[in-house]
Amino acid sequence: MVKKERPHMEKTTIKTTTKQMITSEDVHLYYGSFEALHGISLDFAEHEITALIGPSGCGKSTYLRCLNRMNDLIPGVTINGSIQLEGKDIYAPKVDVVELRKRVGMVFQQPNPFPFNVYENVAYGLRLAGIRDKSILDERVETSLKQAAIWDEVKDNLYDSALSFSGGQQQRICVARVLAVQPEVILLDEPTSALDPISSAKIEDTLLNIHDKYTVIIVTHNMQQASRISDRTAFLLNGNLVEYDKTEKLFMNPEKEETSDYLNGKFG
Ligand SMILES: Nc1ncnc2c1ncn2[C@@H]1O[C@H](COP(=O)(O)OP(=O)(O)O)[C@@H](O)[C@H]1O
Ligand SMILES: [Mg+2]
């Protein structure tokens, strides 16, 4: 399938036949006068896991934050280009950013549960959305914790502080918190880099578990992780997209020399 598409491929774009959840075209981002992204065009297919890889400082987090407008919070940032969620420009003036971030949820590198109990962490977004019915809250909290593969470990301690759990458990509670508001897309920025291997494996299982319902975009430093869990991989270098392809293809038979050098550990 990929081979057929290649002749139509521009330097930094891959178009696919499945439904695209997010399309981004020629995204440039400046921190003040420093251009951190030099025109990134990347599309993300519904219900796929896409990994963003590349050396530290290449713009992975910057690009990821563009997808739910987290860069809006950083002063002096200018973004050009177009990013669409299901065909609608997410930077259009009328867009409600809170609503957008509900549809495009985010999990960060450091687990960051709120300093209250597990139940309230997961129910938080639901309460904000005005849901008061206890049976609905209970059901959504339980379902989300199950999807995040943490239910069995917390079900008897739902009213203990989320901060009393291990880092790996906290991170899965954070995933459950994002899932509870039923987003369409989940962005994860190196979600396992602060975790031990067993906890990391649980997060990976969680992502594999949920991706029939969610579109997942994950920044990872860990090549094995990218190859284990992602359908597609994008390789970024110095604010440019070098290569984007099916994960197996990119890892086994990359088109670009920079990609193979990076995968072979020649830099980064
Ligand atoms: N808030 C910021 N202000 C200015 N420069 C930044 C900021 N955040 C990141 N950068 C710069 O943008 C580039 C890309 O950074 P980043 O997106 O964090 O890379 P990665 O996540 O791939 O490590 C780097 O040169 C970094 O120093
Ligand atoms: Mg980063």
Short mmCIF file of C-alpha atoms and ligand atoms in Angstrom, two decimals:
data_model
loop_
_atom_site.label_atom_id
_atom_site.label_comp_id
_atom_site.label_asym_id
_atom_site.label_seq_id
_atom_site.Cartn_x
_atom_site.Cartn_y
_atom_site.Cartn_z
CA MET A 1 0.00 0.00 0.00
CA VAL A 2 2.75 2.39 0.95
CA LYS A 3 4.64 1.64 -2.28
CA LYS A 4 1.64 2.68 -4.34
CA GLU A 5 1.43 5.97 -2.51
CA ARG A 6 5.08 6.85 -2.82
CA PRO A 7 5.01 8.30 -6.34
CA HIS A 8 2.48 10.88 -5.14
CA MET A 9 4.46 11.72 -2.06
CA GLU A 10 5.94 15.13 -1.61
CA LYS A 11 9.14 15.50 0.30
CA THR A 12 7.54 15.64 3.73
CA THR A 13 4.01 14.37 3.25
CA ILE A 14 2.33 11.03 3.19
CA LYS A 15 -1.31 10.80 2.24
CA THR A 16 -3.21 7.69 3.16
CA THR A 17 -6.53 6.23 2.20
CA THR A 18 -7.95 5.75 5.72
CA LYS A 19 -9.84 8.58 7.41
CA GLN A 20 -7.48 11.30 8.59
CA MET A 21 -8.27 12.54 12.08
CA ILE A 22 -5.69 15.34 12.08
CA THR A 23 -4.10 16.91 9.06
CA SER A 24 -1.30 19.42 9.37
CA GLU A 25 0.21 21.31 6.51
CA ASP A 26 3.36 23.38 6.34
CA VAL A 27 3.45 24.12 10.05
CA HIS A 28 6.09 26.68 10.99
CA LEU A 29 6.58 27.61 14.61
CA TYR A 30 8.71 30.43 15.96
CA TYR A 31 9.77 31.03 19.54
CA GLY A 32 10.35 34.77 19.13
CA SER A 33 12.63 34.89 16.09
CA PHE A 34 13.85 31.29 16.45
CA GLU A 35 12.20 29.00 13.94
CA ALA A 36 11.73 25.65 15.70
CA LEU A 37 9.52 23.99 13.06
CA HIS A 38 10.32 24.51 9.38
CA GLY A 39 7.11 23.54 7.66
CA ILE A 40 5.87 20.19 8.92
CA SER A 41 3.14 18.39 6.98
CA LEU A 42 1.85 15.27 8.68
CA ASP A 43 -1.51 13.53 8.74
CA PHE A 44 -2.76 11.15 11.42
CA ALA A 45 -5.15 8.36 10.57
CA GLU A 46 -8.06 7.59 12.85
CA HIS A 47 -7.45 4.81 15.36
CA GLU A 48 -3.79 4.44 14.56
CA ILE A 49 -0.82 4.92 16.85
CA THR A 50 1.77 7.27 15.39
CA ALA A 51 5.20 7.65 16.98
CA LEU A 52 7.23 10.85 16.65
CA ILE A 53 10.93 10.14 16.99
CA GLY A 54 14.12 12.15 16.61
CA PRO A 55 17.02 13.51 18.64
CA SER A 56 16.51 15.80 21.58
CA GLY A 57 15.68 19.34 20.48
CA CYS A 58 14.39 18.38 17.00
CA GLY A 59 10.93 19.78 17.71
CA LYS A 60 8.87 16.74 18.71
CA SER A 61 7.28 18.34 21.78
CA THR A 62 6.85 21.65 19.98
CA TYR A 63 5.01 19.97 17.13
CA LEU A 64 2.90 17.80 19.45
CA ARG A 65 1.83 20.88 21.44
CA CYS A 66 0.61 22.51 18.20
CA LEU A 67 -2.00 19.78 17.87
CA ASN A 68 -4.03 20.89 20.89
CA ARG A 69 -2.80 24.47 21.04
CA MET A 70 -0.70 24.01 24.14
CA ASN A 71 1.85 26.41 22.62
CA ASP A 72 -0.75 29.17 23.01
CA LEU A 73 0.33 29.26 26.65
CA ILE A 74 3.94 30.14 25.76
CA PRO A 75 4.55 33.87 25.22
CA GLY A 76 6.16 34.97 21.94
CA VAL A 77 5.10 31.93 19.91
CA THR A 78 4.01 32.37 16.29
CA ILE A 79 2.50 29.51 14.32
CA ASN A 80 1.93 29.50 10.56
CA GLY A 81 0.41 26.80 8.41
CA SER A 82 -2.72 24.79 8.89
CA ILE A 83 -3.83 22.16 11.37
CA GLN A 84 -7.24 20.58 11.02
CA LEU A 85 -9.14 18.22 13.27
CA GLU A 86 -11.69 16.32 11.20
CA GLY A 87 -11.41 18.94 8.51
CA LYS A 88 -11.84 21.98 10.80
CA ASP A 89 -9.07 24.51 11.43
CA ILE A 90 -8.17 24.30 15.12
CA TYR A 91 -6.62 27.78 15.02
CA ALA A 92 -9.76 29.47 13.67
CA PRO A 93 -10.80 32.42 15.86
CA LYS A 94 -14.08 30.86 16.95
CA VAL A 95 -12.50 27.67 18.26
CA ASP A 96 -13.08 27.02 21.97
CA VAL A 97 -9.65 25.89 23.15
CA VAL A 98 -11.02 24.14 26.25
CA GLU A 99 -13.36 22.13 24.03
CA LEU A 100 -10.48 21.38 21.64
CA ARG A 101 -8.33 20.04 24.48
CA LYS A 102 -11.18 17.79 25.52
CA ARG A 103 -11.19 16.30 22.04
CA VAL A 104 -7.39 16.23 21.87
CA GLY A 105 -6.19 15.18 25.32
CA MET A 106 -2.59 15.16 26.51
CA VAL A 107 -0.39 13.06 28.79
CA PHE A 108 2.95 14.50 29.83
CA GLN A 109 6.39 13.09 30.59
CA GLN A 110 6.11 13.51 34.35
CA PRO A 111 2.98 11.99 35.84
CA ASN A 112 0.98 14.97 37.10
CA PRO A 113 -2.09 13.78 38.99
CA PHE A 114 -3.97 16.40 40.97
CA PRO A 115 -3.34 16.30 44.72
CA PHE A 116 -6.61 14.61 45.48
CA ASN A 117 -7.93 11.09 45.45
CA VAL A 118 -7.93 8.72 42.48
CA TYR A 119 -11.67 8.93 41.97
CA GLU A 120 -11.69 12.73 41.90
CA ASN A 121 -8.71 12.81 39.53
CA VAL A 122 -10.59 10.76 36.97
CA ALA A 123 -13.95 12.43 37.62
CA TYR A 124 -12.44 15.91 37.39
CA GLY A 125 -13.13 16.58 33.70
CA LEU A 126 -16.58 15.07 33.99
CA ARG A 127 -17.49 17.34 36.88
CA LEU A 128 -16.15 20.30 34.90
CA ALA A 129 -18.43 19.22 32.08
CA GLY A 130 -21.34 19.47 34.52
CA ILE A 131 -21.95 15.77 35.12
CA ARG A 132 -23.39 15.38 38.63
CA ASP A 133 -25.12 12.00 38.48
CA LYS A 134 -23.20 9.70 40.83
CA SER A 135 -23.98 6.54 38.88
CA ILE A 136 -22.70 8.08 35.64
CA LEU A 137 -19.57 9.34 37.36
CA ASP A 138 -18.95 5.95 38.99
CA GLU A 139 -19.39 4.17 35.69
CA ARG A 140 -17.10 6.51 33.74
CA VAL A 141 -14.42 6.46 36.43
CA GLU A 142 -14.41 2.67 36.51
CA THR A 143 -14.43 2.29 32.72
CA SER A 144 -11.60 4.79 32.29
CA LEU A 145 -9.46 3.16 34.97
CA LYS A 146 -10.07 -0.22 33.33
CA GLN A 147 -9.13 1.11 29.89
CA ALA A 148 -5.96 2.53 31.38
CA ALA A 149 -5.17 -0.91 32.86
CA ILE A 150 -4.97 0.43 36.42
CA TRP A 151 -8.39 -0.54 37.83
CA ASP A 152 -7.28 -3.70 39.60
CA GLU A 153 -4.50 -1.82 41.35
CA VAL A 154 -6.65 1.05 42.61
CA LYS A 155 -10.20 -0.28 42.95
CA ASP A 156 -9.86 -0.86 46.70
CA ASN A 157 -8.14 2.50 47.24
CA LEU A 158 -10.15 4.88 45.09
CA TYR A 159 -10.29 7.44 47.88
CA ASP A 160 -6.55 7.44 48.59
CA SER A 161 -4.52 10.34 47.27
CA ALA A 162 -3.36 9.73 43.70
CA LEU A 163 0.04 10.94 44.87
CA SER A 164 0.39 7.92 47.17
CA PHE A 165 0.77 5.58 44.18
CA SER A 166 3.95 4.73 42.28
CA GLY A 167 5.05 6.81 39.28
CA GLY A 168 3.86 4.17 36.85
CA GLN A 169 0.49 3.93 38.55
CA GLN A 170 0.19 7.73 38.64
CA GLN A 171 0.86 7.86 34.90
CA ARG A 172 -1.91 5.34 34.21
CA ILE A 173 -4.24 7.37 36.46
CA CYS A 174 -3.35 10.37 34.26
CA VAL A 175 -4.19 8.34 31.16
CA ALA A 176 -7.53 7.40 32.79
CA ARG A 177 -8.16 11.07 33.56
CA VAL A 178 -7.72 11.90 29.87
CA LEU A 179 -9.86 8.95 28.73
CA ALA A 180 -12.70 9.88 31.08
CA VAL A 181 -13.68 12.88 28.97
CA GLN A 182 -13.77 10.63 25.90
CA PRO A 183 -11.34 12.45 23.63
CA GLU A 184 -10.87 11.49 20.00
CA VAL A 185 -7.12 12.01 19.98
CA ILE A 186 -4.58 11.41 22.73
CA LEU A 187 -1.18 13.08 22.63
CA LEU A 188 1.56 11.64 24.81
CA ASP A 189 4.93 13.33 25.23
CA GLU A 190 7.48 10.72 26.32
CA PRO A 191 4.99 9.26 28.80
CA THR A 192 7.28 6.46 29.93
CA SER A 193 10.66 8.13 30.07
CA ALA A 194 10.31 8.71 33.83
CA LEU A 195 9.11 5.14 34.47
CA ASP A 196 10.71 1.76 35.14
CA PRO A 197 10.51 -0.92 32.39
CA ILE A 198 7.56 -2.78 33.95
CA SER A 199 5.49 0.38 34.30
CA SER A 200 6.49 1.39 30.77
CA ALA A 201 5.29 -1.94 29.44
CA LYS A 202 1.95 -1.40 31.20
CA ILE A 203 1.54 2.00 29.56
CA GLU A 204 2.36 0.40 26.20
CA ASP A 205 -0.28 -2.28 26.82
CA THR A 206 -2.73 0.46 27.72
CA LEU A 207 -2.11 2.25 24.44
CA LEU A 208 -2.46 -0.95 22.44
CA ASN A 209 -5.65 -1.59 24.40
CA ILE A 210 -7.32 1.70 23.57
CA HIS A 211 -6.28 2.41 20.03
CA ASP A 212 -9.30 0.77 18.46
CA LYS A 213 -11.25 3.72 19.88
CA TYR A 214 -8.71 6.53 19.96
CA THR A 215 -6.16 8.11 17.68
CA VAL A 216 -2.85 8.09 19.52
CA ILE A 217 0.20 10.26 18.83
CA ILE A 218 3.20 9.52 21.02
CA VAL A 219 6.58 11.20 21.25
CA THR A 220 9.17 8.68 22.30
CA HIS A 221 12.89 8.53 22.70
CA ASN A 222 12.71 4.78 22.78
CA MET A 223 13.05 3.15 19.35
CA GLN A 224 11.94 -0.23 20.64
CA GLN A 225 8.84 1.37 22.04
CA ALA A 226 8.06 3.06 18.72
CA SER A 227 8.52 -0.19 16.83
CA ARG A 228 6.51 -2.21 19.37
CA ILE A 229 3.42 -0.08 19.52
CA SER A 230 3.09 2.27 16.56
CA ASP A 231 1.46 1.79 13.18
CA ARG A 232 3.34 4.72 11.69
CA THR A 233 6.47 6.58 12.63
CA ALA A 234 7.57 10.11 11.79
CA PHE A 235 11.26 10.98 12.07
CA LEU A 236 12.01 14.63 12.78
CA LEU A 237 15.38 16.33 12.60
CA ASN A 238 16.20 20.00 13.26
CA GLY A 239 12.58 21.05 12.96
CA ASN A 240 12.04 19.18 9.68
CA LEU A 241 10.11 16.04 8.93
CA VAL A 242 12.64 13.71 7.33
CA GLU A 243 10.54 10.61 6.84
CA TYR A 244 7.07 9.33 7.65
CA ASP A 245 5.94 5.83 6.90
CA LYS A 246 4.51 2.60 8.21
CA THR A 247 6.60 1.80 11.25
CA GLU A 248 7.86 -1.51 9.90
CA LYS A 249 8.93 0.10 6.65
CA LEU A 250 10.65 3.03 8.33
CA PHE A 251 12.59 0.80 10.71
CA MET A 252 13.42 -2.04 8.30
CA ASN A 253 13.95 -0.14 5.11
CA PRO A 254 14.16 3.63 5.54
CA GLU A 255 14.30 5.80 2.42
CA LYS A 256 16.53 8.52 3.79
CA GLU A 257 20.14 8.26 4.87
CA GLU A 258 19.51 10.49 7.91
CA THR A 259 16.82 8.07 9.09
CA SER A 260 19.04 5.04 8.84
CA ASP A 261 21.93 6.90 10.50
CA TYR A 262 19.66 7.86 13.38
CA LEU A 263 18.22 4.37 13.74
CA ASN A 264 21.75 2.97 13.72
CA GLY A 265 22.73 5.26 16.56
CA LYS A 266 25.14 7.40 14.51
CA PHE A 267 23.74 10.54 16.19
CA GLY A 268 21.09 11.65 18.65
N1 LIG B 1 9.54 27.65 25.31
C1 LIG B 1 10.57 27.69 24.45
N2 LIG B 1 11.18 28.86 24.15
C2 LIG B 1 12.20 28.92 23.25
N3 LIG B 1 12.70 27.86 22.62
C3 LIG B 1 12.14 26.65 22.87
C4 LIG B 1 11.06 26.50 23.80
N4 LIG B 1 10.71 25.19 23.84
C5 LIG B 1 11.55 24.56 22.98
N5 LIG B 1 12.41 25.43 22.39
C6 LIG B 1 13.43 25.11 21.39
O1 LIG B 1 12.80 24.55 20.25
C7 LIG B 1 13.54 23.46 19.74
C8 LIG B 1 12.67 22.21 19.77
O2 LIG B 1 12.44 21.85 21.13
P1 LIG B 1 11.49 20.66 21.55
O3 LIG B 1 10.24 20.75 20.77
O4 LIG B 1 11.39 20.69 23.02
O5 LIG B 1 12.33 19.39 21.06
P2 LIG B 1 12.18 17.84 21.45
O6 LIG B 1 10.87 17.65 22.12
O7 LIG B 1 12.31 17.14 20.15
O8 LIG B 1 13.33 17.53 22.35
C9 LIG B 1 14.80 23.36 20.59
O9 LIG B 1 15.82 24.08 19.96
C10 LIG B 1 14.38 24.04 21.88
O10 LIG B 1 15.51 24.61 22.54
MG MG B 2 10.42 16.93 24.04
#
